Tab-separated table of N, CA and C in Angstrom:
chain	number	residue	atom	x	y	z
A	25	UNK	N	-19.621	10.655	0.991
A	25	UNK	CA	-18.336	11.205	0.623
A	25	UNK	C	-17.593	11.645	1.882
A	26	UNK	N	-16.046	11.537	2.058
A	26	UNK	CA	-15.173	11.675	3.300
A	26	UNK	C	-14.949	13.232	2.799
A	27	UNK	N	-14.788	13.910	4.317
A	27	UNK	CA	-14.222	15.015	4.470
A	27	UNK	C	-12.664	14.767	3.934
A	28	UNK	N	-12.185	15.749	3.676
A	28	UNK	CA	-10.568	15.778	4.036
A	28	UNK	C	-10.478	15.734	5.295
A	29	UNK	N	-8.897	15.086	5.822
A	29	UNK	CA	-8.417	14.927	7.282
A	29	UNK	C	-7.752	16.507	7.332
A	30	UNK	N	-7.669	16.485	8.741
A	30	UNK	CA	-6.449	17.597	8.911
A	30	UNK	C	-5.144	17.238	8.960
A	31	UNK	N	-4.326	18.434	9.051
A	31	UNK	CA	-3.045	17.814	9.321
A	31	UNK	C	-2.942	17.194	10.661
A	32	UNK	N	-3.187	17.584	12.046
A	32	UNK	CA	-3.569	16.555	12.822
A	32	UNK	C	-4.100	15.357	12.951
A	33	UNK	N	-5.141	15.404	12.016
A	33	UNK	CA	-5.710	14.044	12.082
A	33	UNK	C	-5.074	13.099	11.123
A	34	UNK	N	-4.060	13.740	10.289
A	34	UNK	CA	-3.181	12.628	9.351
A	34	UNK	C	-1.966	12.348	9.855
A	35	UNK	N	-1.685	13.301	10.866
A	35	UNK	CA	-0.662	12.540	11.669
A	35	UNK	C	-0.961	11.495	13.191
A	36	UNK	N	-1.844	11.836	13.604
A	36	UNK	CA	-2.354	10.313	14.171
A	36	UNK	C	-2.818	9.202	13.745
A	37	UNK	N	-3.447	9.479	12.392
A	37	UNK	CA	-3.792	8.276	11.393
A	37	UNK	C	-1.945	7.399	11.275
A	38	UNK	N	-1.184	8.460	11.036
A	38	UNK	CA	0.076	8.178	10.868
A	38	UNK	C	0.605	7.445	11.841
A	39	UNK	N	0.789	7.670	12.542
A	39	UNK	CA	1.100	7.011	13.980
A	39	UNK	C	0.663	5.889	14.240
A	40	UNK	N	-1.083	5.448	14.056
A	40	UNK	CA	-1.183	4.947	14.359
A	40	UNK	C	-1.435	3.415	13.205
A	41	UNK	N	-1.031	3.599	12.188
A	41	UNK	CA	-0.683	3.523	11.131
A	41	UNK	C	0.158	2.590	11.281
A	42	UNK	N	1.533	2.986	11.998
A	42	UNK	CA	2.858	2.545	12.510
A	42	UNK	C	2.853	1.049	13.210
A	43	UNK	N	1.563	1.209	14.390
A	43	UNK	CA	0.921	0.356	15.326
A	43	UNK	C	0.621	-0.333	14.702
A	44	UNK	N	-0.363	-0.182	13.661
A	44	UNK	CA	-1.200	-1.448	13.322
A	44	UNK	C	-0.778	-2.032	12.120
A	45	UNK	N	0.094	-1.453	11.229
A	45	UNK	CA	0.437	-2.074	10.127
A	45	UNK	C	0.860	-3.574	10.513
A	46	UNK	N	0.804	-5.037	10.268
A	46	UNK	CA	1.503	-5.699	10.492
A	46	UNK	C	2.955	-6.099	10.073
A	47	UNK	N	3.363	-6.884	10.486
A	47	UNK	CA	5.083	-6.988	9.955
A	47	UNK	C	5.032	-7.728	8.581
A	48	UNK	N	4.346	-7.916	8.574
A	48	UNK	CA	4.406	-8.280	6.781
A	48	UNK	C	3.910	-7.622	5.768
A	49	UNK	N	3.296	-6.721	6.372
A	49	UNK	CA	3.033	-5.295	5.253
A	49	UNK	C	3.865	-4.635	5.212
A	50	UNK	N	4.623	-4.491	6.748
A	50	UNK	CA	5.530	-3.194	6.868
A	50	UNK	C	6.979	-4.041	6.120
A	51	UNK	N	7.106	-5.155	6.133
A	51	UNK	CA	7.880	-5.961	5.163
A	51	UNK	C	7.999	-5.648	3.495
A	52	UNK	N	6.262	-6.009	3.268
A	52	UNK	CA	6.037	-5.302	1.705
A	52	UNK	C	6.730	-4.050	1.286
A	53	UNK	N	6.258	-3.038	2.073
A	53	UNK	CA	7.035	-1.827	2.017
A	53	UNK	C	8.068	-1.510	2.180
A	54	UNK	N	9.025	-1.801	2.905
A	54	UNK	CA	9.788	-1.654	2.825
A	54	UNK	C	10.910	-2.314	2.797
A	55	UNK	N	10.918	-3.539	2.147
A	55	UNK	CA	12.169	-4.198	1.634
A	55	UNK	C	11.026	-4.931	0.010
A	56	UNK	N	9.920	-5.456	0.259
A	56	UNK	CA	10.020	-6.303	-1.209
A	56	UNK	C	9.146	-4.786	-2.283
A	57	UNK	N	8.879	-4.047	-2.143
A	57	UNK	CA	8.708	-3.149	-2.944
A	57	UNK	C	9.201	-1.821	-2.708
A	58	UNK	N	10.219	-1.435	-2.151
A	58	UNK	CA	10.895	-0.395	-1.505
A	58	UNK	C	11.172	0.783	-3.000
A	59	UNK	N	12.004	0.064	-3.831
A	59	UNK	CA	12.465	0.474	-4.940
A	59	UNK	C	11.279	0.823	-6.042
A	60	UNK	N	10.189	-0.334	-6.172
A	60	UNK	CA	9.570	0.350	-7.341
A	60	UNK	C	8.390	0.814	-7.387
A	61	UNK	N	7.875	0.787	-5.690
A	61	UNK	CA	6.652	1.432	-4.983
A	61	UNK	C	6.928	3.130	-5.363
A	62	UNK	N	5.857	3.768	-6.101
A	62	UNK	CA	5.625	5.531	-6.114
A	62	UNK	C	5.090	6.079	-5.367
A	63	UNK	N	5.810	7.552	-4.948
A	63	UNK	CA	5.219	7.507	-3.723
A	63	UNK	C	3.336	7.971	-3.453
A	64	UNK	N	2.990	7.898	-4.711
A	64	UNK	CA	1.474	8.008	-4.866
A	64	UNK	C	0.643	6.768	-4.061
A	65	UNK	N	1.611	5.412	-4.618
A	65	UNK	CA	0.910	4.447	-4.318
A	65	UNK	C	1.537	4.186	-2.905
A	66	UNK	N	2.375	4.252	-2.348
A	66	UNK	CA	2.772	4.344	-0.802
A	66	UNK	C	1.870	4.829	0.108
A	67	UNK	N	1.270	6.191	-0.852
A	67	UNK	CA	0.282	7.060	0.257
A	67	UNK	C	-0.254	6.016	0.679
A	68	UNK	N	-1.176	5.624	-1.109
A	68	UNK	CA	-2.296	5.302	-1.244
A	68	UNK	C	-2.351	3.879	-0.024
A	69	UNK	N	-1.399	3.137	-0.237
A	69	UNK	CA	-1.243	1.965	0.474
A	69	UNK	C	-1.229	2.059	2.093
A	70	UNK	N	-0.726	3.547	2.509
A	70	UNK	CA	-0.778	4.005	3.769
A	70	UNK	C	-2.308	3.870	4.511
A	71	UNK	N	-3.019	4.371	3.433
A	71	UNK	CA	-4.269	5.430	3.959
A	71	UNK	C	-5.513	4.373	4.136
A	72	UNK	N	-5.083	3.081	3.478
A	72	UNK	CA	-6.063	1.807	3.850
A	72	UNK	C	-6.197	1.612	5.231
A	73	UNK	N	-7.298	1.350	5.330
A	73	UNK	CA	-7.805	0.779	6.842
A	73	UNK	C	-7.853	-0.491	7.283
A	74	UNK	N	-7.918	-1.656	6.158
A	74	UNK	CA	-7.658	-2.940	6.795
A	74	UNK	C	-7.209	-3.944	6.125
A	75	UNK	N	-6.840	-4.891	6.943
A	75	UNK	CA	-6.120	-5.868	5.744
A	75	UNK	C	-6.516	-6.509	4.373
A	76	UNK	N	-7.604	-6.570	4.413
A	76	UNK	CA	-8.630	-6.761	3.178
A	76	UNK	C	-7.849	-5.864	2.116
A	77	UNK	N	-8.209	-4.601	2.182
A	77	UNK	CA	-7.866	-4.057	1.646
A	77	UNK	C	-6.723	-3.778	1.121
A	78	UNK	N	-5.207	-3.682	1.985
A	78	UNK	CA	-4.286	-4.062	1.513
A	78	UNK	C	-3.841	-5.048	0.528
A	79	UNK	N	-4.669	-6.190	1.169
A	79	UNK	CA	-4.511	-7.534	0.146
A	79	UNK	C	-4.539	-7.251	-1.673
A	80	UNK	N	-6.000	-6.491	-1.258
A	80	UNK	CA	-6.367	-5.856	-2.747
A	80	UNK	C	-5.459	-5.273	-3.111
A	81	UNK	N	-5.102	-4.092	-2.511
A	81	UNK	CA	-4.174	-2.948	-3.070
A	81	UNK	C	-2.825	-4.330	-3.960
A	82	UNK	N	-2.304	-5.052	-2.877
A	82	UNK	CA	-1.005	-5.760	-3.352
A	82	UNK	C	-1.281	-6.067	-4.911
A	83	UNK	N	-2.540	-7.069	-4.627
A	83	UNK	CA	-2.910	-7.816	-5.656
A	83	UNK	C	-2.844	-6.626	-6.875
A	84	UNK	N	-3.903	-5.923	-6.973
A	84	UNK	CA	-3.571	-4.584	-7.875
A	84	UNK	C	-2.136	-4.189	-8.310
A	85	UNK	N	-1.047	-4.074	-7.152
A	85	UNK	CA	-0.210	-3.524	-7.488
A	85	UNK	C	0.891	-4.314	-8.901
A	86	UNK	N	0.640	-5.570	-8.320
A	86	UNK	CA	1.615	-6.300	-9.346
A	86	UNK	C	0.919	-6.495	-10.431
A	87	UNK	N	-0.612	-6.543	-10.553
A	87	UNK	CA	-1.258	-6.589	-11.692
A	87	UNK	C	-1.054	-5.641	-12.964
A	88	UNK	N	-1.138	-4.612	-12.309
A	88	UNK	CA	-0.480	-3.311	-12.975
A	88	UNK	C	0.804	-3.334	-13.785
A	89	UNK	N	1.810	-4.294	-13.072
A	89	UNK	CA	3.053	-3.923	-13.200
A	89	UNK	C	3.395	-5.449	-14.449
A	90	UNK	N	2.478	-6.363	-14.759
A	90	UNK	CA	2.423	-7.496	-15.336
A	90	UNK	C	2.244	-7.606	-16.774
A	91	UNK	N	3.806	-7.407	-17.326
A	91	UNK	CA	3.816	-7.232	-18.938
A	91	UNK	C	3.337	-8.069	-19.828
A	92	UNK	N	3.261	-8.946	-19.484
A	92	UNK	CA	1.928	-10.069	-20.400
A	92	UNK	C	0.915	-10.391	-19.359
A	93	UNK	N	-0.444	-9.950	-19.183
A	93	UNK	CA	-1.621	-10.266	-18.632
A	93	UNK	C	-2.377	-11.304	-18.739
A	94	UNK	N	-1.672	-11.747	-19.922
A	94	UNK	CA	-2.447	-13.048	-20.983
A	94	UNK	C	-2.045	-14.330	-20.620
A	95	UNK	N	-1.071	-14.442	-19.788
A	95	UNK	CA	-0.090	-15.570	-19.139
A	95	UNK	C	-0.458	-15.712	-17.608
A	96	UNK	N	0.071	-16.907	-17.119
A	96	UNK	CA	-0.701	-17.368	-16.036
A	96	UNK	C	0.340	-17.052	-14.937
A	97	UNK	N	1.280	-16.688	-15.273
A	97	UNK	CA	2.691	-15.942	-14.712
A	97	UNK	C	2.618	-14.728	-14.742
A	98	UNK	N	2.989	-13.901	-13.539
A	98	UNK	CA	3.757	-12.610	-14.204
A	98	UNK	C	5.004	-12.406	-13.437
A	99	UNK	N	5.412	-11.904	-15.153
A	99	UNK	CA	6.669	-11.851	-15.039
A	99	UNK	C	8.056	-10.846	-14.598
A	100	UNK	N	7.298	-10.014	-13.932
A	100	UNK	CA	7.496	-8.988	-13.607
A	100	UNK	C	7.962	-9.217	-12.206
């Protein structure tokens, strides 16, 4: 189980955050899901450590948001 960070240590996570995000995440965020990203899941999407993971998170995110699940589309 993770400690909590400090506020120091969540603002260099932050920072460095900035650095490593690539331009197509930092894309995701802020132009193709700008509007209907919460800022729960922003954290959450922040606080990942690698691209793997992001991938997931994406994948998740629209899954979530996919008003027929049952279709090979979503339409959302």
């Amino acid at each position: 189980m993770k400690r909590p960070l400090t506020e120091k240590q969540r603002r260099e996570n932050s920072k460095s955050l900035k650095v490593e995000l690539s331009k197509v995440y930092k894309k995701w965020l802020s132009e193709d899901v700008s509007y209907i990203i919460s800022d729960e899941e922003r954290d959450a999407f922040k606080r990942l450590s690698n691209d793997e993971e992001r991938d997931n998170f994406i994948e998740q995110f629209w899954l979530r948001r996919d008003p027929t699940p049952d279709t090979v589309e979503n339409e959302f």
